[in-house]
Amino acid sequence: MTTEQEWAAVERRGVHLVTAAAEERPFIIHGFNTYWLMSFAADEATRPRVTAVLAEAADAGLNVCRTWAFNDGGYRALQTAPFCYDEEVFKALDFVVSEARRHNMRLILALCNNWGDYGGKAQYVSWGKEAGVDLTSDDDFFSDPTLKSYYKAFVEAVLTRINTITNVSYKDDPTIIAWELINEPRCPSDPLGDTLQAWIGEMASHVKSIDPLHLLEIGVEGYYGPSTPELLPVNPDDYSGRAGTDFIRNHQALGIDLASVHIYSDTWLPDSVEENHLQFVNTWMQQHIDDAANLLGMPIVIGEFGLSLKDGKFDSEFRETFIKTVYNNFLSSREGGMIGGGCLLWQLFPEGAEHMDDGYAVIFAKSPSTFNLLANHSRKLEC
């Protein structure tokens, strides 16, 4: 484990990230997603898998894990009801943060979900209805004052949490590299994007008022919207431009530090022609890197990218080609000094968690060539 002096906060310097020690050093995100760490840590039987995945990732040279710091309602919920939080589950999140520190792993912590998994905006709407609020759509999450008050209270509870293992408050802990407002937000009821834009601005301001130290990202997939009609053809389909998100405009909100993008050509494109998928990755990444560097002036974080093997459309060999393509696009831009940030694979599992696999899981013990690919990328980043 690095010393406290070396474990300095990661800060933004224009389009680059640095560790803010006495001698600043560039920081490149070479990361992965394992979303279920908190829920596994909440059960003594599955807690060792949290340690296992962090240790395996560290062995491959990975340095950032993106995971959920929320579980709204339902089984092992962190937020059991508005303004009510389960202390035992919070202690599980404490464990995740302390174990990450022990393995020299930074964390991106997401604070909500657009989707129903782990509660998300649908759970907030359900709570609002139970309280007698007149709501018509899950998209009311972004505009209703009552639901916004629930979310703000939860955010404050997480950011001001004092870790029971380390005694360090989350908002002061350099283990956390960034907060994410919400995973993959969409608001199709307002395709012009004003509703989501107002929510991003309000919540970014709220987060920064509590925690000005940490970096902040939105969590969007990166779809171009009405503010840049000339870029709509870069989107994978017509719907993407009407999802209520807007890559350029969203990231111009005050308080946002990192440009977030996801890459899922396997579900976004209708065909399984491998060359088409690689070409999409190249175009999608190059456009977003160019925009992050030149229009937004901030680092880019490919928060999720992966390829599912579940339906048999693609094999593990092509998945590795896909991963290499993502890495090479980032490397070429980074080596030219154009951009900083990095990429996080969706997703990394230890052995014993196969039942959670959505088709995207990489298990190093069963995929030594993928381990070598990630370790090799780590070495390239150190050059």
mmCIF file of C-alpha atoms in Angstrom:
data_model
loop_
_atom_site.group_PDB
_atom_site.id
_atom_site.type_symbol
_atom_site.label_atom_id
_atom_site.label_comp_id
_atom_site.label_asym_id
_atom_site.label_seq_id
_atom_site.Cartn_x
_atom_site.Cartn_y
_atom_site.Cartn_z
ATOM 1 C CA MET A 1 0.000 0.000 0.000
ATOM 2 C CA THR A 2 1.285 3.460 -0.864
ATOM 3 C CA THR A 3 1.972 5.900 1.976
ATOM 4 C CA GLU A 4 -0.523 8.605 2.870
ATOM 5 C CA GLN A 5 1.831 11.178 1.367
ATOM 6 C CA GLU A 6 1.824 9.316 -1.949
ATOM 7 C CA TRP A 7 -1.943 8.684 -1.806
ATOM 8 C CA ALA A 8 -2.794 12.205 -2.876
ATOM 9 C CA ALA A 9 -6.105 13.270 -4.357
ATOM 10 C CA VAL A 10 -6.561 13.070 -8.116
ATOM 11 C CA GLU A 11 -7.300 16.492 -9.565
ATOM 12 C CA ARG A 12 -8.106 17.925 -12.970
ATOM 13 C CA ARG A 13 -5.705 20.159 -14.858
ATOM 14 C CA GLY A 14 -7.609 21.190 -17.973
ATOM 15 C CA VAL A 15 -7.981 18.068 -20.132
ATOM 16 C CA HIS A 16 -5.642 16.007 -17.932
ATOM 17 C CA LEU A 17 -5.741 14.340 -14.518
ATOM 18 C CA VAL A 18 -2.892 14.526 -12.007
ATOM 19 C CA THR A 19 -2.160 13.300 -8.503
ATOM 20 C CA ALA A 20 -1.841 16.425 -6.397
ATOM 21 C CA ALA A 21 1.197 15.399 -4.370
ATOM 22 C CA ALA A 22 4.201 17.660 -3.755
ATOM 23 C CA GLU A 23 5.351 16.615 -7.206
ATOM 24 C CA GLU A 24 2.392 16.379 -9.593
ATOM 25 C CA ARG A 25 2.249 13.262 -11.736
ATOM 26 C CA PRO A 26 -0.136 12.424 -14.582
ATOM 27 C CA PHE A 27 -2.935 10.047 -13.607
ATOM 28 C CA ILE A 28 -4.505 7.865 -16.303
ATOM 29 C CA ILE A 29 -7.611 5.841 -15.503
ATOM 30 C CA HIS A 30 -7.110 2.157 -16.340
ATOM 31 C CA GLY A 31 -10.264 0.839 -14.815
ATOM 32 C CA PHE A 32 -13.067 -1.666 -14.552
ATOM 33 C CA ASN A 33 -16.640 -1.953 -13.350
ATOM 34 C CA THR A 34 -17.871 -4.324 -10.647
ATOM 35 C CA TYR A 35 -21.190 -2.808 -9.686
ATOM 36 C CA TRP A 36 -22.196 -5.207 -6.893
ATOM 37 C CA LEU A 37 -19.324 -4.677 -4.431
ATOM 38 C CA MET A 38 -21.450 -3.076 -1.711
ATOM 39 C CA SER A 39 -24.160 -5.745 -1.802
ATOM 40 C CA PHE A 40 -21.557 -8.538 -1.734
ATOM 41 C CA ALA A 41 -19.768 -6.814 1.159
ATOM 42 C CA ALA A 42 -23.047 -6.730 3.102
ATOM 43 C CA ASP A 43 -23.000 -10.547 3.385
ATOM 44 C CA GLU A 44 -20.179 -12.274 5.258
ATOM 45 C CA ALA A 45 -20.415 -15.238 2.865
ATOM 46 C CA THR A 46 -19.747 -13.147 -0.261
ATOM 47 C CA ARG A 47 -17.531 -10.437 1.237
ATOM 48 C CA PRO A 48 -14.259 -12.277 0.314
ATOM 49 C CA ARG A 49 -15.145 -11.852 -3.375
ATOM 50 C CA VAL A 50 -14.884 -8.082 -2.949
ATOM 51 C CA THR A 51 -11.294 -8.494 -1.796
ATOM 52 C CA ALA A 52 -10.625 -11.056 -4.545
ATOM 53 C CA VAL A 53 -11.734 -8.834 -7.444
ATOM 54 C CA LEU A 54 -9.809 -5.824 -6.131
ATOM 55 C CA ALA A 55 -6.663 -7.935 -5.696
ATOM 56 C CA GLU A 56 -6.959 -9.480 -9.179
ATOM 57 C CA ALA A 57 -7.533 -6.076 -10.741
ATOM 58 C CA ALA A 58 -4.503 -4.636 -8.955
ATOM 59 C CA ASP A 59 -2.410 -7.562 -10.234
ATOM 60 C CA ALA A 60 -3.359 -6.590 -13.788
ATOM 61 C CA GLY A 61 -2.285 -3.000 -13.162
ATOM 62 C CA LEU A 62 -5.820 -1.593 -12.995
ATOM 63 C CA ASN A 63 -6.149 1.496 -10.810
ATOM 64 C CA VAL A 64 -9.832 2.576 -10.744
ATOM 65 C CA CYS A 65 -13.041 0.664 -10.010
ATOM 66 C CA ARG A 66 -16.480 2.052 -10.805
ATOM 67 C CA THR A 67 -19.199 0.669 -8.552
ATOM 68 C CA TRP A 68 -22.643 1.465 -7.137
ATOM 69 C CA ALA A 69 -22.842 3.509 -3.923
ATOM 70 C CA PHE A 70 -26.636 3.114 -3.976
ATOM 71 C CA ASN A 71 -29.259 0.443 -3.491
ATOM 72 C CA ASP A 72 -32.709 1.975 -3.280
ATOM 73 C CA GLY A 73 -35.422 -0.178 -1.697
ATOM 74 C CA GLY A 74 -35.538 -3.946 -2.110
ATOM 75 C CA TYR A 75 -33.066 -6.545 -0.853
ATOM 76 C CA ARG A 76 -30.120 -5.276 1.202
ATOM 77 C CA ALA A 77 -31.061 -1.690 0.412
ATOM 78 C CA LEU A 78 -28.773 1.122 1.513
ATOM 79 C CA GLN A 79 -31.679 3.580 1.225
ATOM 80 C CA THR A 80 -34.636 1.708 2.708
ATOM 81 C CA ALA A 81 -36.993 4.700 2.350
ATOM 82 C CA PRO A 82 -36.547 8.428 1.763
ATOM 83 C CA PHE A 83 -34.191 9.834 4.437
ATOM 84 C CA CYS A 84 -33.703 6.320 5.913
ATOM 85 C CA TYR A 85 -30.431 4.403 5.486
ATOM 86 C CA ASP A 86 -29.374 0.952 6.665
ATOM 87 C CA GLU A 87 -26.271 1.266 8.863
ATOM 88 C CA GLU A 88 -25.127 -2.310 8.179
ATOM 89 C CA VAL A 89 -25.181 -1.720 4.428
ATOM 90 C CA PHE A 90 -23.384 1.588 4.934
ATOM 91 C CA LYS A 91 -20.716 -0.388 6.826
ATOM 92 C CA ALA A 92 -20.474 -2.660 3.782
ATOM 93 C CA LEU A 93 -19.756 0.400 1.646
ATOM 94 C CA ASP A 94 -17.172 1.457 4.245
ATOM 95 C CA PHE A 95 -15.513 -1.925 3.714
ATOM 96 C CA VAL A 96 -15.476 -1.465 -0.074
ATOM 97 C CA VAL A 97 -13.790 1.926 0.268
ATOM 98 C CA SER A 98 -11.242 0.674 2.815
ATOM 99 C CA GLU A 99 -10.439 -2.454 0.766
ATOM 100 C CA ALA A 100 -9.986 -0.332 -2.351
ATOM 101 C CA ARG A 101 -7.496 1.808 -0.424
ATOM 102 C CA ARG A 102 -5.677 -1.308 0.779
ATOM 103 C CA HIS A 103 -5.217 -2.416 -2.849
ATOM 104 C CA ASN A 104 -4.243 1.056 -4.120
ATOM 105 C CA MET A 105 -7.484 1.194 -6.094
ATOM 106 C CA ARG A 106 -9.390 4.443 -6.648
ATOM 107 C CA LEU A 107 -13.178 4.454 -6.876
ATOM 108 C CA ILE A 108 -15.784 6.128 -9.054
ATOM 109 C CA LEU A 109 -18.983 5.940 -6.990
ATOM 110 C CA ALA A 110 -22.320 6.193 -8.792
ATOM 111 C CA LEU A 111 -25.179 7.650 -6.730
ATOM 112 C CA CYS A 112 -28.286 6.476 -8.619
ATOM 113 C CA ASN A 113 -29.488 4.437 -11.587
ATOM 114 C CA ASN A 114 -31.641 5.361 -14.548
ATOM 115 C CA TRP A 115 -32.653 1.691 -14.702
ATOM 116 C CA GLY A 116 -34.659 -0.397 -12.252
ATOM 117 C CA ASP A 117 -31.707 -2.465 -11.058
ATOM 118 C CA TYR A 118 -30.908 -1.562 -7.443
ATOM 119 C CA GLY A 119 -33.966 0.703 -7.318
ATOM 120 C CA GLY A 120 -33.040 3.726 -9.382
ATOM 121 C CA LYS A 121 -35.339 6.508 -10.490
ATOM 122 C CA ALA A 122 -38.380 4.164 -10.615
ATOM 123 C CA GLN A 123 -37.989 3.506 -6.871
ATOM 124 C CA TYR A 124 -37.913 7.243 -6.158
ATOM 125 C CA VAL A 125 -41.131 7.646 -8.166
ATOM 126 C CA SER A 126 -42.711 4.769 -6.241
ATOM 127 C CA TRP A 127 -41.762 6.414 -2.952
ATOM 128 C CA GLY A 128 -43.223 9.694 -4.164
ATOM 129 C CA LYS A 129 -46.524 8.053 -5.073
ATOM 130 C CA GLU A 130 -46.661 6.375 -1.651
ATOM 131 C CA ALA A 131 -46.287 9.850 -0.126
ATOM 132 C CA GLY A 132 -49.232 11.135 -2.172
ATOM 133 C CA VAL A 133 -47.274 13.023 -4.819
ATOM 134 C CA ASP A 134 -49.022 13.174 -8.214
ATOM 135 C CA LEU A 135 -46.554 11.570 -10.632
ATOM 136 C CA THR A 136 -47.134 10.236 -14.136
ATOM 137 C CA SER A 137 -43.750 8.992 -15.364
ATOM 138 C CA ASP A 138 -40.396 7.736 -14.133
ATOM 139 C CA ASP A 139 -38.972 10.856 -15.779
ATOM 140 C CA ASP A 140 -40.659 12.885 -13.016
ATOM 141 C CA PHE A 141 -37.564 11.894 -11.021
ATOM 142 C CA PHE A 142 -35.747 14.717 -12.803
ATOM 143 C CA SER A 143 -38.308 17.477 -12.185
ATOM 144 C CA ASP A 144 -40.475 16.804 -9.125
ATOM 145 C CA PRO A 145 -39.322 18.807 -6.059
ATOM 146 C CA THR A 146 -40.172 16.014 -3.602
ATOM 147 C CA LEU A 147 -38.165 13.396 -5.481
ATOM 148 C CA LYS A 148 -35.288 15.815 -5.886
ATOM 149 C CA SER A 149 -35.297 16.358 -2.119
ATOM 150 C CA TYR A 150 -35.057 12.582 -1.582
ATOM 151 C CA TYR A 151 -32.072 12.363 -3.929
ATOM 152 C CA LYS A 152 -30.318 15.383 -2.420
ATOM 153 C CA ALA A 153 -30.684 13.968 1.085
ATOM 154 C CA PHE A 154 -29.247 10.636 -0.025
ATOM 155 C CA VAL A 155 -26.317 12.330 -1.747
ATOM 156 C CA GLU A 156 -25.567 14.307 1.392
ATOM 157 C CA ALA A 157 -25.741 11.158 3.540
ATOM 158 C CA VAL A 158 -23.184 9.406 1.326
ATOM 159 C CA LEU A 159 -20.800 12.323 0.856
ATOM 160 C CA THR A 160 -20.702 13.202 4.555
ATOM 161 C CA ARG A 161 -20.467 9.569 5.705
ATOM 162 C CA ILE A 162 -17.550 8.946 8.078
ATOM 163 C CA ASN A 163 -16.041 5.549 7.288
ATOM 164 C CA THR A 164 -16.309 3.311 10.366
ATOM 165 C CA ILE A 165 -13.105 1.479 9.379
ATOM 166 C CA THR A 166 -10.821 4.367 8.370
ATOM 167 C CA ASN A 167 -12.510 7.230 10.272
ATOM 168 C CA VAL A 168 -12.174 9.366 7.129
ATOM 169 C CA SER A 169 -15.275 11.059 5.711
ATOM 170 C CA TYR A 170 -16.044 10.092 2.127
ATOM 171 C CA LYS A 171 -15.871 13.704 0.994
ATOM 172 C CA ASP A 172 -12.283 13.901 2.280
ATOM 173 C CA ASP A 173 -11.079 10.483 1.103
ATOM 174 C CA PRO A 174 -8.695 10.501 -1.894
ATOM 175 C CA THR A 175 -9.546 6.829 -2.487
ATOM 176 C CA ILE A 176 -12.654 8.207 -4.210
ATOM 177 C CA ILE A 177 -11.599 9.775 -7.513
ATOM 178 C CA ALA A 178 -15.070 10.913 -8.604
ATOM 179 C CA TRP A 179 -18.783 10.904 -7.900
ATOM 180 C CA GLU A 180 -21.261 10.037 -10.659
ATOM 181 C CA LEU A 181 -24.699 11.652 -10.512
ATOM 182 C CA ILE A 182 -26.628 8.798 -12.148
ATOM 183 C CA ASN A 183 -25.839 5.796 -14.312
ATOM 184 C CA GLU A 184 -26.995 6.258 -17.932
ATOM 185 C CA PRO A 185 -29.665 8.947 -17.429
ATOM 186 C CA ARG A 186 -32.314 9.317 -20.109
ATOM 187 C CA CYS A 187 -35.388 11.527 -20.152
ATOM 188 C CA PRO A 188 -37.265 10.658 -23.379
ATOM 189 C CA SER A 189 -40.385 12.546 -22.217
ATOM 190 C CA ASP A 190 -38.410 15.735 -22.975
ATOM 191 C CA PRO A 191 -36.385 15.021 -26.129
ATOM 192 C CA LEU A 192 -35.216 18.658 -26.290
ATOM 193 C CA GLY A 193 -33.239 17.930 -23.125
ATOM 194 C CA ASP A 194 -34.208 20.905 -20.940
ATOM 195 C CA THR A 195 -35.479 18.738 -18.061
ATOM 196 C CA LEU A 196 -32.333 16.660 -17.694
ATOM 197 C CA GLN A 197 -30.119 19.693 -18.235
ATOM 198 C CA ALA A 198 -31.773 21.555 -15.357
ATOM 199 C CA TRP A 199 -31.430 18.495 -13.108
ATOM 200 C CA ILE A 200 -27.720 18.082 -13.926
ATOM 201 C CA GLY A 201 -27.048 21.728 -13.114
ATOM 202 C CA GLU A 202 -28.977 21.603 -9.849
ATOM 203 C CA MET A 203 -27.422 18.345 -8.641
ATOM 204 C CA ALA A 204 -23.887 19.239 -9.702
ATOM 205 C CA SER A 205 -24.212 22.416 -7.642
ATOM 206 C CA HIS A 206 -25.569 20.389 -4.699
ATOM 207 C CA VAL A 207 -22.674 17.889 -4.800
ATOM 208 C CA LYS A 208 -20.042 20.616 -5.087
ATOM 209 C CA SER A 209 -21.579 22.574 -2.186
ATOM 210 C CA ILE A 210 -20.964 19.549 0.055
ATOM 211 C CA ASP A 211 -17.769 18.240 -1.530
ATOM 212 C CA PRO A 212 -15.700 20.658 -3.628
ATOM 213 C CA LEU A 213 -12.688 18.289 -3.424
ATOM 214 C CA HIS A 214 -13.743 15.386 -5.607
ATOM 215 C CA LEU A 215 -14.245 15.269 -9.345
ATOM 216 C CA LEU A 216 -17.784 14.912 -10.690
ATOM 217 C CA GLU A 217 -19.202 13.205 -13.758
ATOM 218 C CA ILE A 218 -22.764 12.815 -14.983
ATOM 219 C CA GLY A 219 -22.829 9.178 -16.132
ATOM 220 C CA VAL A 220 -24.378 9.738 -19.588
ATOM 221 C CA GLU A 221 -23.841 7.327 -22.465
ATOM 222 C CA GLY A 222 -22.626 10.106 -24.745
ATOM 223 C CA TYR A 223 -25.497 10.524 -27.216
ATOM 224 C CA TYR A 224 -25.416 13.768 -29.165
ATOM 225 C CA GLY A 225 -28.567 15.859 -28.904
ATOM 226 C CA PRO A 226 -30.427 18.881 -30.275
ATOM 227 C CA SER A 227 -27.678 21.385 -29.406
ATOM 228 C CA THR A 228 -25.414 19.785 -32.043
ATOM 229 C CA PRO A 229 -27.662 18.620 -34.911
ATOM 230 C CA GLU A 230 -24.626 18.217 -37.161
ATOM 231 C CA LEU A 231 -23.366 15.429 -34.846
ATOM 232 C CA LEU A 232 -26.607 13.430 -34.667
ATOM 233 C CA PRO A 233 -25.376 11.074 -37.438
ATOM 234 C CA VAL A 234 -22.560 9.953 -35.108
ATOM 235 C CA ASN A 235 -25.187 8.413 -32.807
ATOM 236 C CA PRO A 236 -25.884 4.703 -33.269
ATOM 237 C CA ASP A 237 -29.559 5.284 -34.187
ATOM 238 C CA ASP A 238 -32.292 7.918 -34.432
ATOM 239 C CA TYR A 239 -33.662 7.230 -30.944
ATOM 240 C CA SER A 240 -30.360 8.203 -29.327
ATOM 241 C CA GLY A 241 -30.836 11.831 -30.340
ATOM 242 C CA ARG A 242 -34.300 11.906 -28.737
ATOM 243 C CA ALA A 243 -33.385 10.315 -25.389
ATOM 244 C CA GLY A 244 -33.367 13.679 -23.602
ATOM 245 C CA THR A 245 -29.582 13.695 -23.264
ATOM 246 C CA ASP A 246 -27.115 15.929 -25.095
ATOM 247 C CA PHE A 247 -23.405 15.167 -24.774
ATOM 248 C CA ILE A 248 -22.070 18.673 -25.426
ATOM 249 C CA ARG A 249 -24.731 20.681 -23.601
ATOM 250 C CA ASN A 250 -24.877 18.323 -20.605
ATOM 251 C CA HIS A 251 -21.149 18.669 -19.987
ATOM 252 C CA GLN A 252 -21.278 22.452 -20.126
ATOM 253 C CA ALA A 253 -23.172 22.447 -16.807
ATOM 254 C CA LEU A 254 -21.185 24.135 -14.040
ATOM 255 C CA GLY A 255 -19.448 21.682 -11.716
ATOM 256 C CA ILE A 256 -18.992 18.819 -14.176
ATOM 257 C CA ASP A 257 -15.323 17.826 -14.432
ATOM 258 C CA LEU A 258 -15.235 14.699 -16.609
ATOM 259 C CA ALA A 259 -16.878 13.870 -19.940
ATOM 260 C CA SER A 260 -18.599 10.501 -19.560
ATOM 261 C CA VAL A 261 -19.189 8.135 -22.483
ATOM 262 C CA HIS A 262 -20.234 4.479 -22.786
ATOM 263 C CA ILE A 263 -19.635 2.103 -25.713
ATOM 264 C CA TYR A 264 -22.015 -0.784 -26.435
ATOM 265 C CA SER A 265 -21.977 -1.370 -30.160
ATOM 266 C CA ASP A 266 -23.161 -4.953 -29.577
ATOM 267 C CA THR A 267 -26.569 -3.698 -28.429
ATOM 268 C CA TRP A 268 -26.618 -0.382 -30.305
ATOM 269 C CA LEU A 269 -25.911 -1.714 -33.811
ATOM 270 C CA PRO A 270 -28.362 -4.045 -35.563
ATOM 271 C CA ASP A 271 -25.772 -6.320 -37.202
ATOM 272 C CA SER A 272 -22.924 -8.545 -36.036
ATOM 273 C CA VAL A 273 -20.437 -7.648 -38.779
ATOM 274 C CA GLU A 274 -17.240 -7.289 -36.782
ATOM 275 C CA GLU A 275 -15.709 -4.619 -39.006
ATOM 276 C CA ASN A 276 -18.795 -2.421 -38.567
ATOM 277 C CA HIS A 277 -18.422 -2.578 -34.795
ATOM 278 C CA LEU A 278 -14.756 -1.658 -34.847
ATOM 279 C CA GLN A 279 -15.448 1.213 -37.224
ATOM 280 C CA PHE A 280 -18.220 2.461 -34.932
ATOM 281 C CA VAL A 281 -15.853 2.356 -31.935
ATOM 282 C CA ASN A 282 -13.250 4.358 -33.864
ATOM 283 C CA THR A 283 -15.713 7.026 -35.008
ATOM 284 C CA TRP A 284 -17.575 7.243 -31.679
ATOM 285 C CA MET A 285 -14.387 7.569 -29.627
ATOM 286 C CA GLN A 286 -12.566 9.948 -31.935
ATOM 287 C CA GLN A 287 -15.539 12.335 -32.092
ATOM 288 C CA HIS A 288 -16.011 12.349 -28.320
ATOM 289 C CA ILE A 289 -12.294 12.705 -27.609
ATOM 290 C CA ASP A 290 -12.107 15.626 -30.029
ATOM 291 C CA ASP A 291 -15.154 17.288 -28.447
ATOM 292 C CA ALA A 292 -13.975 16.699 -24.875
ATOM 293 C CA ALA A 293 -10.581 18.190 -25.696
ATOM 294 C CA ASN A 294 -11.586 21.081 -27.942
ATOM 295 C CA LEU A 295 -15.170 22.036 -27.053
ATOM 296 C CA LEU A 296 -15.440 21.038 -23.400
ATOM 297 C CA GLY A 297 -11.824 21.265 -22.257
ATOM 298 C CA MET A 298 -12.084 18.298 -19.885
ATOM 299 C CA PRO A 299 -10.762 14.728 -19.590
ATOM 300 C CA ILE A 300 -12.788 11.905 -21.124
ATOM 301 C CA VAL A 301 -13.898 8.870 -19.145
ATOM 302 C CA ILE A 302 -15.143 5.871 -21.109
ATOM 303 C CA GLY A 303 -17.103 4.765 -18.043
ATOM 304 C CA GLU A 304 -18.343 1.505 -19.555
ATOM 305 C CA PHE A 305 -17.308 -0.472 -22.610
ATOM 306 C CA GLY A 306 -17.683 -4.161 -23.297
ATOM 307 C CA LEU A 307 -18.968 -6.917 -25.534
ATOM 308 C CA SER A 308 -21.415 -9.618 -24.524
ATOM 309 C CA LEU A 309 -20.726 -13.264 -25.301
ATOM 310 C CA LYS A 310 -24.163 -14.361 -24.080
ATOM 311 C CA ASP A 311 -26.106 -14.680 -27.337
ATOM 312 C CA GLY A 312 -23.268 -16.138 -29.418
ATOM 313 C CA LYS A 313 -23.033 -13.209 -31.840
ATOM 314 C CA PHE A 314 -19.404 -12.647 -30.852
ATOM 315 C CA ASP A 315 -16.627 -14.780 -29.407
ATOM 316 C CA SER A 316 -13.948 -14.060 -26.824
ATOM 317 C CA GLU A 317 -11.319 -13.488 -29.495
ATOM 318 C CA PHE A 318 -13.332 -10.649 -31.012
ATOM 319 C CA ARG A 319 -14.046 -9.257 -27.552
ATOM 320 C CA GLU A 320 -10.299 -8.886 -27.071
ATOM 321 C CA THR A 321 -10.008 -7.168 -30.450
ATOM 322 C CA PHE A 322 -12.822 -4.840 -29.359
ATOM 323 C CA ILE A 323 -11.054 -4.042 -26.066
ATOM 324 C CA LYS A 324 -7.765 -3.414 -27.892
ATOM 325 C CA THR A 325 -9.518 -1.042 -30.288
ATOM 326 C CA VAL A 326 -10.898 1.021 -27.396
ATOM 327 C CA TYR A 327 -7.497 1.128 -25.701
ATOM 328 C CA ASN A 328 -5.648 2.042 -28.894
ATOM 329 C CA ASN A 329 -7.996 4.942 -29.633
ATOM 330 C CA PHE A 330 -7.393 6.367 -26.180
ATOM 331 C CA LEU A 331 -3.653 5.699 -26.275
ATOM 332 C CA SER A 332 -3.138 7.476 -29.587
ATOM 333 C CA SER A 333 -4.956 10.586 -28.346
ATOM 334 C CA ARG A 334 -3.238 10.509 -24.988
ATOM 335 C CA GLU A 335 0.231 10.078 -26.503
ATOM 336 C CA GLY A 336 -0.379 13.125 -28.670
ATOM 337 C CA GLY A 337 -1.110 15.133 -25.511
ATOM 338 C CA MET A 338 -4.657 15.752 -26.730
ATOM 339 C CA ILE A 339 -6.618 14.289 -23.810
ATOM 340 C CA GLY A 340 -6.448 12.650 -20.402
ATOM 341 C CA GLY A 341 -8.913 10.499 -18.483
ATOM 342 C CA GLY A 342 -9.171 6.825 -19.379
ATOM 343 C CA CYS A 343 -11.341 3.759 -19.894
ATOM 344 C CA LEU A 344 -13.211 1.323 -17.618
ATOM 345 C CA LEU A 345 -14.098 -2.173 -18.840
ATOM 346 C CA TRP A 346 -17.585 -3.535 -18.194
ATOM 347 C CA GLN A 347 -17.016 -5.736 -16.251
ATOM 348 C CA LEU A 348 -14.576 -7.717 -14.093
ATOM 349 C CA PHE A 349 -15.613 -10.654 -11.883
ATOM 350 C CA PRO A 350 -13.750 -12.980 -9.540
ATOM 351 C CA GLU A 351 -14.423 -16.705 -9.579
ATOM 352 C CA GLY A 352 -17.567 -17.544 -7.633
ATOM 353 C CA ALA A 353 -19.660 -14.674 -8.998
ATOM 354 C CA GLU A 354 -20.595 -16.262 -12.332
ATOM 355 C CA HIS A 355 -24.295 -16.231 -11.424
ATOM 356 C CA MET A 356 -24.189 -12.424 -11.736
ATOM 357 C CA ASP A 357 -22.768 -12.503 -15.277
ATOM 358 C CA ASP A 358 -24.803 -10.533 -17.830
ATOM 359 C CA GLY A 359 -22.649 -11.849 -20.683
ATOM 360 C CA TYR A 360 -19.998 -9.155 -20.315
ATOM 361 C CA ALA A 361 -18.069 -10.506 -17.335
ATOM 362 C CA VAL A 362 -14.345 -11.106 -17.687
ATOM 363 C CA ILE A 363 -13.042 -13.654 -15.184
ATOM 364 C CA PHE A 364 -9.253 -13.527 -15.225
ATOM 365 C CA ALA A 365 -8.845 -17.115 -13.990
ATOM 366 C CA LYS A 366 -10.737 -18.303 -17.076
ATOM 367 C CA SER A 367 -9.391 -15.659 -19.483
ATOM 368 C CA PRO A 368 -5.601 -15.446 -19.072
ATOM 369 C CA SER A 369 -5.209 -13.818 -22.492
ATOM 370 C CA THR A 370 -7.571 -11.008 -21.453
ATOM 371 C CA PHE A 371 -5.597 -10.569 -18.240
ATOM 372 C CA ASN A 372 -2.441 -10.231 -20.345
ATOM 373 C CA LEU A 373 -4.159 -7.707 -22.623
ATOM 374 C CA LEU A 374 -5.143 -5.494 -19.675
ATOM 375 C CA ALA A 375 -1.729 -5.874 -18.025
ATOM 376 C CA ASN A 376 -0.041 -4.927 -21.306
ATOM 377 C CA HIS A 377 -2.210 -1.791 -21.581
ATOM 378 C CA SER A 378 -1.148 -0.905 -18.052
ATOM 379 C CA ARG A 379 2.507 -1.102 -19.063
ATOM 380 C CA LYS A 380 1.872 1.099 -22.085
ATOM 381 C CA LEU A 381 0.248 3.727 -19.896
ATOM 382 C CA GLU A 382 3.331 3.817 -17.675
ATOM 383 C CA CYS A 383 5.645 4.595 -20.603
#
